[in-house]
Short mmCIF file of C-alpha atoms and ligand atoms in Angstrom, two decimals:
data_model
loop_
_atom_site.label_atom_id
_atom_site.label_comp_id
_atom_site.label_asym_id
_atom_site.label_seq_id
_atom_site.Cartn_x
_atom_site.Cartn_y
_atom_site.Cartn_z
CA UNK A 1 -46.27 7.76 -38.26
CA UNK A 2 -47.75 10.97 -38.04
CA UNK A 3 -44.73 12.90 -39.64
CA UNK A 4 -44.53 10.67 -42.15
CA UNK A 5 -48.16 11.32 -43.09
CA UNK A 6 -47.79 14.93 -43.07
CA UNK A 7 -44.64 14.48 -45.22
CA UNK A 8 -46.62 12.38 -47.63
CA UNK A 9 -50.13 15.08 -47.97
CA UNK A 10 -47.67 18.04 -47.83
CA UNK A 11 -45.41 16.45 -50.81
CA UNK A 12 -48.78 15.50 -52.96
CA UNK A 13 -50.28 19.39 -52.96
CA UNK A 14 -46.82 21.44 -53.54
CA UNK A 15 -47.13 18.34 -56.69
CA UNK A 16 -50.61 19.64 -57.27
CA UNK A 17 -50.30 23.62 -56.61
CA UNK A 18 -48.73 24.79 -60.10
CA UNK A 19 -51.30 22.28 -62.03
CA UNK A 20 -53.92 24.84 -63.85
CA UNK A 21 -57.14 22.70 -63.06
CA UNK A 22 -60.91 23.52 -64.15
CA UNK A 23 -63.64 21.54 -64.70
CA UNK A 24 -62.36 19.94 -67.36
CA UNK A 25 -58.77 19.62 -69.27
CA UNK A 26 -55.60 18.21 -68.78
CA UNK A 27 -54.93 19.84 -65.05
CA UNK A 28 -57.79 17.97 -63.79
CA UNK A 29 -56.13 14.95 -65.66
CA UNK A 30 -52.91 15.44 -64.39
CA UNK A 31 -54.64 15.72 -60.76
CA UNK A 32 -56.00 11.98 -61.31
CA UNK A 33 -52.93 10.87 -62.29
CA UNK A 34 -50.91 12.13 -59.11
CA UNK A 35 -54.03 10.80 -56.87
CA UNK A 36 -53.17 7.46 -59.02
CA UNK A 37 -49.43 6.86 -58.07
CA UNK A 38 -50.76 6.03 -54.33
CA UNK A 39 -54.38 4.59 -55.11
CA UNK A 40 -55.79 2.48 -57.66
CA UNK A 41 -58.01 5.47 -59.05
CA UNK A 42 -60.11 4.54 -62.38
CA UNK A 43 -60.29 7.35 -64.60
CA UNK A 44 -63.87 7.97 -66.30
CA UNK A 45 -65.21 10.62 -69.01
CA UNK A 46 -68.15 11.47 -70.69
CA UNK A 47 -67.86 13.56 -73.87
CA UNK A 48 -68.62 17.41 -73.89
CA UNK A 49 -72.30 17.96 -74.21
CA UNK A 50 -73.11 14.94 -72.49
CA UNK A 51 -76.96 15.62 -70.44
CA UNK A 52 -76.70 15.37 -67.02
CA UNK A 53 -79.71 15.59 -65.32
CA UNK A 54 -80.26 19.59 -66.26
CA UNK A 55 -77.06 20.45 -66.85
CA UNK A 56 -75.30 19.85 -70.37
CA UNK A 57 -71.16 18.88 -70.07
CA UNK A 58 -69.18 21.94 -71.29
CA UNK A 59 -66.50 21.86 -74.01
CA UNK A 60 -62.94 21.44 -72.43
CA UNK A 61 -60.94 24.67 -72.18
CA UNK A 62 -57.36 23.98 -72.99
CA UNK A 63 -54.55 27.12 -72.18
CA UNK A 64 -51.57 27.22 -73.91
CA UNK A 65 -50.46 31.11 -72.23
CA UNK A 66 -51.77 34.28 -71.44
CA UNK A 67 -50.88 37.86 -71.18
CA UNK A 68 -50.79 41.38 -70.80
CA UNK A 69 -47.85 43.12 -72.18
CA UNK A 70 -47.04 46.80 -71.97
CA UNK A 71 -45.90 48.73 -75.40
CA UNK A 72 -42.21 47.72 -74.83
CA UNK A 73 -43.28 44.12 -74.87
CA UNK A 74 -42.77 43.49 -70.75
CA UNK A 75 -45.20 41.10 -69.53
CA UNK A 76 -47.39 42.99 -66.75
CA UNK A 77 -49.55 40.50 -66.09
CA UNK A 78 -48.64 36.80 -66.93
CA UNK A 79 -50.14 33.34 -66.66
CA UNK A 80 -46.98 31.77 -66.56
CA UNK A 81 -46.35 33.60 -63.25
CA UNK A 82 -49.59 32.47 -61.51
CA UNK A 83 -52.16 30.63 -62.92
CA UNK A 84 -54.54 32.69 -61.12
CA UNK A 85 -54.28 35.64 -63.31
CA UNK A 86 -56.58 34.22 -65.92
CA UNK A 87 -60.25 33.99 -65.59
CA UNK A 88 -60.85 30.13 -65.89
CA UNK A 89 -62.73 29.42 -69.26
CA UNK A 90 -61.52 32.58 -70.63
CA UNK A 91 -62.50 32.51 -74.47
CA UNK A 92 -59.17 33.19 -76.84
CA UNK A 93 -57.97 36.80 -77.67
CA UNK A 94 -55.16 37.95 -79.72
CA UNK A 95 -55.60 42.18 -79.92
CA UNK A 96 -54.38 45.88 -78.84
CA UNK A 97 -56.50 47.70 -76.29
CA UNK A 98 -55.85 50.68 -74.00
CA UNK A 99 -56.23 50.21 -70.16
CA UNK A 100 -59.60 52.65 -70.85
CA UNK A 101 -60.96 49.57 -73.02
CA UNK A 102 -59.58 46.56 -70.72
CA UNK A 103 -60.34 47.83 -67.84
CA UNK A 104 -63.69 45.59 -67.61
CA UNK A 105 -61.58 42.24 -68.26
CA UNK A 106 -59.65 43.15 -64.94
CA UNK A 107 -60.44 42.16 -61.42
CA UNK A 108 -59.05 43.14 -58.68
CA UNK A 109 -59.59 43.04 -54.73
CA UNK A 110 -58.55 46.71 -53.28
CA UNK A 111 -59.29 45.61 -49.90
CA UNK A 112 -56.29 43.23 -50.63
CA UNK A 113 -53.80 45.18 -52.87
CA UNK A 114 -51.12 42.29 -53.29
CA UNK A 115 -53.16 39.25 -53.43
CA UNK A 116 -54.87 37.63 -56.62
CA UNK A 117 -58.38 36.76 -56.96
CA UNK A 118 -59.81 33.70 -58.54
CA UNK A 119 -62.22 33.97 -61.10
CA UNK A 120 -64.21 31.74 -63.48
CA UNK A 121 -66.86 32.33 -66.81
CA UNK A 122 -67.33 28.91 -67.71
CA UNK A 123 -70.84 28.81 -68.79
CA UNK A 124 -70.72 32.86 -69.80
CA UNK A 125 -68.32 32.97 -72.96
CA UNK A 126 -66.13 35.87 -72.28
CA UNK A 127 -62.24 36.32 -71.08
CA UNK A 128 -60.46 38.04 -68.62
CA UNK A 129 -57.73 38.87 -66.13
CA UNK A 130 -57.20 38.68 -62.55
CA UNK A 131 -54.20 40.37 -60.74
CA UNK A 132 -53.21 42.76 -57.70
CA UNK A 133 -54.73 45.87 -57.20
CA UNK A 134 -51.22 47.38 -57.06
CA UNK A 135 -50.10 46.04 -60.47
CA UNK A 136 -53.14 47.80 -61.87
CA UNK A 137 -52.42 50.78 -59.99
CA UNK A 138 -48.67 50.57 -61.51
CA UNK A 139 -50.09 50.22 -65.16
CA UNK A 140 -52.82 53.18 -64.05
CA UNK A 141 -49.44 55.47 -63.86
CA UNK A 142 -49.01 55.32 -67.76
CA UNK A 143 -52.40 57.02 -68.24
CA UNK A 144 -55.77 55.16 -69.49
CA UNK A 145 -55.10 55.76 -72.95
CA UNK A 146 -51.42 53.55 -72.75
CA UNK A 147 -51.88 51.05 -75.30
CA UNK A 148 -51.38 47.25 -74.43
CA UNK A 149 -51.19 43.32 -76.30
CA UNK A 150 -53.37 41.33 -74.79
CA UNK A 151 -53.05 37.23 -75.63
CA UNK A 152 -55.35 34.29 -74.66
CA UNK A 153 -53.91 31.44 -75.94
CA UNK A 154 -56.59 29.43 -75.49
CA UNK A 155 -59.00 26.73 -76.61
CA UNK A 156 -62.48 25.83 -76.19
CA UNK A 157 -63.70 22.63 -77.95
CA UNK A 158 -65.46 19.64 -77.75
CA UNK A 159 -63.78 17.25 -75.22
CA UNK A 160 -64.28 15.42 -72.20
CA UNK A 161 -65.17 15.74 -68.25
CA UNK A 162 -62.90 13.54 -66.31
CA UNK A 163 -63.17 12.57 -62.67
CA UNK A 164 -61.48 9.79 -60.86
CA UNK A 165 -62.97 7.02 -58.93
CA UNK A 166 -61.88 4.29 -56.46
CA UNK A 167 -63.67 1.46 -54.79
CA UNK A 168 -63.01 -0.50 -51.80
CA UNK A 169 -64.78 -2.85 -51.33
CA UNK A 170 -66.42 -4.09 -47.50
CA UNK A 171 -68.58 -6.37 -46.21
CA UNK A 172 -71.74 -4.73 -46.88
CA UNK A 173 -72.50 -3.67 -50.76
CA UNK A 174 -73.81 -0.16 -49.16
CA UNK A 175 -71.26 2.50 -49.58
CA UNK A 176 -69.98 5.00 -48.00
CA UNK A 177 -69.32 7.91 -50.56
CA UNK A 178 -65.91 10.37 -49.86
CA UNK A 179 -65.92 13.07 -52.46
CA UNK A 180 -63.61 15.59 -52.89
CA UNK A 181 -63.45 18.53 -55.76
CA UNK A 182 -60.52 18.95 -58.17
CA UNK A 183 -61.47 22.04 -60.21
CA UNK A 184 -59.70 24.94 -58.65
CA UNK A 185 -56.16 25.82 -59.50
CA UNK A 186 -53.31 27.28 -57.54
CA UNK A 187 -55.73 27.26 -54.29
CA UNK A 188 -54.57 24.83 -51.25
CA UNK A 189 -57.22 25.35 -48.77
CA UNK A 190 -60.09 25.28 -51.47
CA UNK A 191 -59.32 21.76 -53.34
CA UNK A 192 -56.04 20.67 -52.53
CA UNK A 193 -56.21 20.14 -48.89
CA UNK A 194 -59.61 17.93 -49.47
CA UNK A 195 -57.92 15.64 -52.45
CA UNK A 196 -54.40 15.34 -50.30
CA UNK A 197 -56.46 14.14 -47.21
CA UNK A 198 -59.22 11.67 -49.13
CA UNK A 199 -56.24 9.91 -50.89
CA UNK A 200 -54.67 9.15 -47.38
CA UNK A 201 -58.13 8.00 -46.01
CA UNK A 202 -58.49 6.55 -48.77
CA UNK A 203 -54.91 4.09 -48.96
CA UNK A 204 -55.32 4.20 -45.22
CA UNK A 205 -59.03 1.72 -45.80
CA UNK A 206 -57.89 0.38 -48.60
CA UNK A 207 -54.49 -1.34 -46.54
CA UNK A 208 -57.61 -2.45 -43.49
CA UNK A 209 -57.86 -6.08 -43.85
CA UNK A 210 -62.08 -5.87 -43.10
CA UNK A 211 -64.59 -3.22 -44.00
CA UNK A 212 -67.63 -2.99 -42.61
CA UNK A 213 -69.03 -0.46 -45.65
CA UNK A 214 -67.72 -0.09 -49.23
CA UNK A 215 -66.17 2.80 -49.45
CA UNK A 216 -66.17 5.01 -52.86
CA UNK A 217 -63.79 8.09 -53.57
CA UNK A 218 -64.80 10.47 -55.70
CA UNK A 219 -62.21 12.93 -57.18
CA UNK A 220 -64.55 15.47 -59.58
CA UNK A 221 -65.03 18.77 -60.67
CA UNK A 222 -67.07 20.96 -58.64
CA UNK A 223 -71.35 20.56 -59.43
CA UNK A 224 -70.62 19.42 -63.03
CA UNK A 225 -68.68 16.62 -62.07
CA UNK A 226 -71.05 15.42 -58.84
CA UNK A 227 -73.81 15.79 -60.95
CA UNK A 228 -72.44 13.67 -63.81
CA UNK A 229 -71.74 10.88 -61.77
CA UNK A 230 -75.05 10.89 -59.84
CA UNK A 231 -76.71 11.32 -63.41
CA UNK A 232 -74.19 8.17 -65.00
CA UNK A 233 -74.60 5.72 -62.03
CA UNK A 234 -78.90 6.07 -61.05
CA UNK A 235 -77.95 1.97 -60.09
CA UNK A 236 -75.54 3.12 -57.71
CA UNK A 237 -76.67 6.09 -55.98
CA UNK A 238 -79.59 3.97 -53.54
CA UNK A 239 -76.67 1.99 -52.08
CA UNK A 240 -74.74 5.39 -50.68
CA UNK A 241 -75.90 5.21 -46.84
CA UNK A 242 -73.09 7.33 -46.21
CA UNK A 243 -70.93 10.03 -47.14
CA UNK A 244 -68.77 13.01 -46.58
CA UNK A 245 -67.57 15.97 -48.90
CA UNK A 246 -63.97 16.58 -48.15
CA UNK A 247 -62.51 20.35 -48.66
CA UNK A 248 -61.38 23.55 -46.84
CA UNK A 249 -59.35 21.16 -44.23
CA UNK A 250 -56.45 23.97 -43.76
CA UNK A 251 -56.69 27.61 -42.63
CA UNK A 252 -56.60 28.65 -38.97
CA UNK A 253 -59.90 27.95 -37.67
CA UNK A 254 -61.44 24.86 -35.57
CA UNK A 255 -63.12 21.76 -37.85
CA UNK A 256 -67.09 22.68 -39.36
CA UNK A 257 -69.23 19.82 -39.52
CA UNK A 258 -71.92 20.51 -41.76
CA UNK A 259 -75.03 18.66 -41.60
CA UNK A 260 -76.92 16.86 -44.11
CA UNK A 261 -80.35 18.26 -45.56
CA UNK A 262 -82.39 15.73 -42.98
CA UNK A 263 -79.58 15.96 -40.14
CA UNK A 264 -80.45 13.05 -38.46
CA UNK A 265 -78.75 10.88 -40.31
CA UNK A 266 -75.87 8.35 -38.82
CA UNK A 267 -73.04 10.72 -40.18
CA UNK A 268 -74.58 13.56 -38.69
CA UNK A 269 -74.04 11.69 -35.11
CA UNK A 270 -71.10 10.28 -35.75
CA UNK A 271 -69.04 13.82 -37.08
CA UNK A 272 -71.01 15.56 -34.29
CA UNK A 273 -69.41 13.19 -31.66
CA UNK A 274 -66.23 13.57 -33.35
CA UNK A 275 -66.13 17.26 -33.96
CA UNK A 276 -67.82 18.65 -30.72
CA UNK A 277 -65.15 16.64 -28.52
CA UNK A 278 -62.48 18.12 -30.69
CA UNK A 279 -63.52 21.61 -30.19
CA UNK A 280 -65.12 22.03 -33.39
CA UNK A 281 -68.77 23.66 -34.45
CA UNK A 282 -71.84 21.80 -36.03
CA UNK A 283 -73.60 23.29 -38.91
CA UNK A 284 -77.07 23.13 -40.42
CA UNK A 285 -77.37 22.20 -43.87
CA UNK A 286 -77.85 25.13 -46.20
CA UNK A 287 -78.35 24.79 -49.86
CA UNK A 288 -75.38 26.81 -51.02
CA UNK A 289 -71.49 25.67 -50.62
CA UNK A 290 -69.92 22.24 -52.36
CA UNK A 291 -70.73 19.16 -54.14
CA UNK A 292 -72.97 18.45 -50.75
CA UNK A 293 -75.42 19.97 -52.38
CA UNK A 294 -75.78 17.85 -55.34
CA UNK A 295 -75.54 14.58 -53.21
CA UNK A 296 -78.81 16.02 -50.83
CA UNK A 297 -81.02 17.47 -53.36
CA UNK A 298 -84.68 15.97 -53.50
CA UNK A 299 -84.07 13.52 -55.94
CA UNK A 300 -81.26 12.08 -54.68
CA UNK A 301 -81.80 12.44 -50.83
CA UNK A 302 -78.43 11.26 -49.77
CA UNK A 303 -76.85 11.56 -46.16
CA UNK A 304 -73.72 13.18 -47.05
CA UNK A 305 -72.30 15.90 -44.81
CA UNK A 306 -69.31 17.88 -45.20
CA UNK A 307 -65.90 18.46 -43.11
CA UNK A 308 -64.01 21.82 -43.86
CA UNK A 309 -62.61 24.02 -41.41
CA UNK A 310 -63.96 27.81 -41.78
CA UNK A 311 -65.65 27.59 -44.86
CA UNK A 312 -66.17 29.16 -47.88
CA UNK A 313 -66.52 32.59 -48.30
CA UNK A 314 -65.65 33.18 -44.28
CA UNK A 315 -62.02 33.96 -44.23
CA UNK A 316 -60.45 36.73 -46.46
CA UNK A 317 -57.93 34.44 -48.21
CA UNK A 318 -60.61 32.30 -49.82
CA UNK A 319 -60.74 32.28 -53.77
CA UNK A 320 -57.54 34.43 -53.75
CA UNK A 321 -53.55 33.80 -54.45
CA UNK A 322 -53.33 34.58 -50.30
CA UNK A 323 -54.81 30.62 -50.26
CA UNK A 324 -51.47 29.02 -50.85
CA UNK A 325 -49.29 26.03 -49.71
CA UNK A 326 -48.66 28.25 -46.92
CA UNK A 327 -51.86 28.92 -45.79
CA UNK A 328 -52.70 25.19 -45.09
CA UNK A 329 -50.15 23.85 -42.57
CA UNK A 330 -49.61 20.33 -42.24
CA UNK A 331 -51.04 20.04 -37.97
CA UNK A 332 -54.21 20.86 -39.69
CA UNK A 333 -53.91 18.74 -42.21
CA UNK A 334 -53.35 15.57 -39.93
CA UNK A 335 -56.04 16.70 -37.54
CA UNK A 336 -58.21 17.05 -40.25
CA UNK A 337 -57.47 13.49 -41.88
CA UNK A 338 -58.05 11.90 -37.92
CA UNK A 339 -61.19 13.36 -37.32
CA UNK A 340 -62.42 11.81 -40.57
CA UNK A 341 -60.95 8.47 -39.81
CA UNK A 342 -62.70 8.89 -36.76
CA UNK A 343 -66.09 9.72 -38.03
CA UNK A 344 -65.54 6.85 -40.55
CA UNK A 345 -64.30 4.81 -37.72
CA UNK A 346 -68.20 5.07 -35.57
CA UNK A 347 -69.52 4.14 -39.01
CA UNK A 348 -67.58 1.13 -38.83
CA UNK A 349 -68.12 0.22 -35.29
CA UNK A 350 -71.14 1.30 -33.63
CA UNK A 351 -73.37 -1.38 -32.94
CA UNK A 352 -75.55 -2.43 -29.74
CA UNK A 353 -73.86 -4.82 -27.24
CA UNK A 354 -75.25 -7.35 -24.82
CA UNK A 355 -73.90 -7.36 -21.15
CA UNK A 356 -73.74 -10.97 -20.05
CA UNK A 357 -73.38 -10.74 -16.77
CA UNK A 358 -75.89 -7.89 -15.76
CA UNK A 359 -76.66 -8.99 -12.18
CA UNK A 360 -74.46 -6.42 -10.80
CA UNK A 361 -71.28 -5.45 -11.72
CA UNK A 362 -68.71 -8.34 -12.67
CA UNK A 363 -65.21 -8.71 -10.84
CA UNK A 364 -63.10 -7.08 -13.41
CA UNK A 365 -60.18 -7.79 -11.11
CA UNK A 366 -60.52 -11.27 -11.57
CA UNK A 367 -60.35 -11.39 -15.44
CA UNK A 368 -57.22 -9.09 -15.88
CA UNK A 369 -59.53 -6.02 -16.65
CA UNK A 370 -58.80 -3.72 -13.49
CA UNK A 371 -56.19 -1.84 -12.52
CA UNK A 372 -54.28 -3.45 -9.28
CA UNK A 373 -53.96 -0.73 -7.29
CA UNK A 374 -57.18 0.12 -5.77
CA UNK A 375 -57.92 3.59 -4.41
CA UNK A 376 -57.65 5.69 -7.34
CA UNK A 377 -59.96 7.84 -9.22
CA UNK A 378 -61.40 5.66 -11.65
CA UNK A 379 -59.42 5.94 -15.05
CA UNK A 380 -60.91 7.11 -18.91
CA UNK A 381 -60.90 3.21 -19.57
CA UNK A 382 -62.62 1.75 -16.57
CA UNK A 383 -65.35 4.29 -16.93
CA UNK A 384 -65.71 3.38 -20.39
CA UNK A 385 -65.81 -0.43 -19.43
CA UNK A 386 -68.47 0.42 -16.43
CA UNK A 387 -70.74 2.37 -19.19
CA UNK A 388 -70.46 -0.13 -21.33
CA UNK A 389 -71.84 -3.02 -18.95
CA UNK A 390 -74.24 -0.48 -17.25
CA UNK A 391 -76.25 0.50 -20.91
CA UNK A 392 -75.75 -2.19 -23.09
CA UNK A 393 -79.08 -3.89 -23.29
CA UNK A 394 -79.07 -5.46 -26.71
CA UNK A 395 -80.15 -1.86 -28.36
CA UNK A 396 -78.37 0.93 -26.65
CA UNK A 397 -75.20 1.30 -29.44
CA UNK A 398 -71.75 2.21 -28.50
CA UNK A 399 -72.54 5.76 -29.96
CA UNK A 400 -75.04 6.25 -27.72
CA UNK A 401 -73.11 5.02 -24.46
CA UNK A 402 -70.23 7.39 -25.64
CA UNK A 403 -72.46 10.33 -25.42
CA UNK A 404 -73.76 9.83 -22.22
CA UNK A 405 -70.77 8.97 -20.76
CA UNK A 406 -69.01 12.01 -22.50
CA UNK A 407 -66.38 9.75 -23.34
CA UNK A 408 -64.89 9.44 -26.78
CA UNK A 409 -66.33 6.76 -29.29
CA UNK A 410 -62.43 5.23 -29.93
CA UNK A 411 -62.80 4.65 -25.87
CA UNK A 412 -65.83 2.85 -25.48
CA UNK A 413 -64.92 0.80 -29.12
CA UNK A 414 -61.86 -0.05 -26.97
CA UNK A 415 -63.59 -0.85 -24.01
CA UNK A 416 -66.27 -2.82 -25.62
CA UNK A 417 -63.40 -4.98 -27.48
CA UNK A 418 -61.85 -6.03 -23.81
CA UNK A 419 -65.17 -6.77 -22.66
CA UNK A 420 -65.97 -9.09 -25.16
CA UNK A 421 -62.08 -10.63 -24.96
CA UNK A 422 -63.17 -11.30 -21.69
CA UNK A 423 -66.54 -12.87 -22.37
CA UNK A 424 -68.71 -10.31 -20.02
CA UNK A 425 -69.79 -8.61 -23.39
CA UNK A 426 -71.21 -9.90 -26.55
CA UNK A 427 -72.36 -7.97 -30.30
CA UNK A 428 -76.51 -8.00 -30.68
ZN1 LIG B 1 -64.00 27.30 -54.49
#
């Protein structure tokens, strides 16, 4: 049931929202291990300074706590009040400074006084602090020479990248790749509404008795992460045929399908299809946004798209504490998590058909497939039984006929299914 489904992505990210994830450390681990109580999710690592391709695994940034406090010992700014307030990969500090001298650790967003922006320095050794414009402006009354202890508890060392992994298997060994990122912290829309909606796909294909595709989830952080799989599995990467990158599901605006480099691949048709009919937009590919990136660069040449709603970078609440649980409603979260069942769903089920009886059109009357009363317009589901006979020649795929028709794929699947029930219709 629908409600139930919203219940169950809606419990898993207030779960996730407090976790303080990066690209590598215990968060991300703790991430895995929530994706893990509802799929079987392997865990894999490769040690810090592991190559990948040209990029060399960082050491893993562990924090313990981090502060500001004022020179009566009151926290002003505090990690354990929002996990946003430290720059991710912030280096550990333990001094006195006045706000004169701090000042260029602090970021702000003025255009947003209350809200907290999300900042990272994780290949740039340095530390910092993020918090509201007005909190600044409140320590700004005590004068530029107040004094303050600042404290990054933190650690740096060598470690491990972690990502999580699942395989379903199907009848084909060619996969279908799902991957969603799990680097960002307390932000719902950017990371959490992607991992909450792959783990339903992915329990949703993995409880489907038959497969056409094998399907792989992969839960990793951000460019390191897709990059160290591609670089740890070069046996693996020719069988992806398909794929998706999952993220950005929530926020007010319509679905964005965004093409792959080529965009002419079979996903690009099928989330077109899917998309266009439910209002949404169709993107070209551009070199800068997620882990889509990785998956389509030369070497690779992959035919993964991605499925957000406005993306990055568009809407004022991205990368800031404004992208919370409430931002990402759950409606948006179970359109979202249909229109990729539905993409995944032509992937499945497109194939040509065979009309075998094409010397006009059969009695559908007689075999059960007609409505009885005659005299009415003709119905969503006769027209998609009367496209299917008229175009399917042996090489004409359901995809195809649904596009003409301007009928939705699910309809013609349907149709296509009677028709072959009731022998007038056969797979090429
Ligand atoms: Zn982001």
């Amino acid at each position: 049931m629908t409600s139930d489904l919203a219940a169950r992505m809606r419990a898993r990210m207030e779960r996730l929202y407090p976790l303080c994830r990066s690209i590598t450390g215990e968060g991300v681990r703790r991430t895995l291990d929530v994706v893990a109580e509802t799929v079987l999710l392997e865990r894999h690592a490769v040690p810090s300074g592991t190559q990948a391709h040209d990029w060399t695994v960082n050491d893993e940034w562990t924090v313990r706590d981090a502060w500001i406090a004022d020179a009566t010992g009151r926290r002003v700014v505090d990690f354990r009040a929002h996990n946003l307030h430290l720059v991710s990969y912030s280096v550990p500090v333990r001094t006195t400074m006045t706000l004169a001298e701090l000042r260029p650790h602090l970021h702000t967003l003025p255009e947003h006084p209350d809200w907290i922006p999300y900042r990272t320095t994780y290949y740039h050794r340095t530390w910092g602090f993020c918090l509201a414009q007005r909190r600044l402006d409140a320590m700004a009354e005590a004068g530029d020479e107040a004094s303050y202890e600042v404290v990054v508890d933190t650690t740096l060392e060598p470690g491990e990248l972690t990502w999580g992994e699942l395989v379903i298997p199907g009848e084909s060994t060619d996969e279908v790749l799902v991957s969603a990122h799990v680097c960002h912290p307390s932000l719902a829309n950017d990371n959490l509404s992607g991992i909450t909606v792959a783990t339903e796909l992915a329990a949703t294909l993995a409880a489907r008795p038959h497969r056409r595709w094998t399907y792989r989830f992969l839960f990793a952080p951000g460019t390191i992460g897709s990059i160290t799989w591609l670089s740890q599995n070069p046996d693996r990467v020719p069988s992806v045929r398909h794929g998706l990158v999952l993220t950005g599901l929530g926020g007010p605006g319509g679905l964005v399908y965004k093409r792959t480099r080529r965009g002419d691949r079979p996903v690009d048709r099928a989330a077109a299809h899917v998309v266009t009919r439910r209002e949404g937009e169709v993107r070209d590919y551009s070199p800068y946004g997620y882990d889509e990136r990785q998956y389509n660069a030369l070497g690779f040449d992959l035919a993964v798209g991605r499925l957000s709603r406005t993306p990055h970078g568009e809407y004022p609440e991205y990368h800031t504490s404004a992208d919370d649980l409430a931002f990402v409603t759950d409606d948006q979260l179970v359109e979202a998590y249909d229109a990729t069942l539905a993409i995944i769903d032509v992937l499945e089920r497109d194939r040509a058909y065979r009309n075998l009886s094409p010397y006009g059109e059969p009695q559908l009357g007689k075999r059960g497939l007609y409505p009885t009363t005659g005299g009415r317009a003709a119905s969503d589901a006769v027209m998609a039984m009367l496209w299917t006979l008229a175009c399917s020649d042996g090489s004409t795929s359901l995809l195809d006929i649904a596009e003409r028709a301007g009928l939705d794929f699910a309809r013609l699947d349907a149709a296509a299914s009677d028709l072959v029930a009731g022998g007038l219709l056969a797979p090429e």
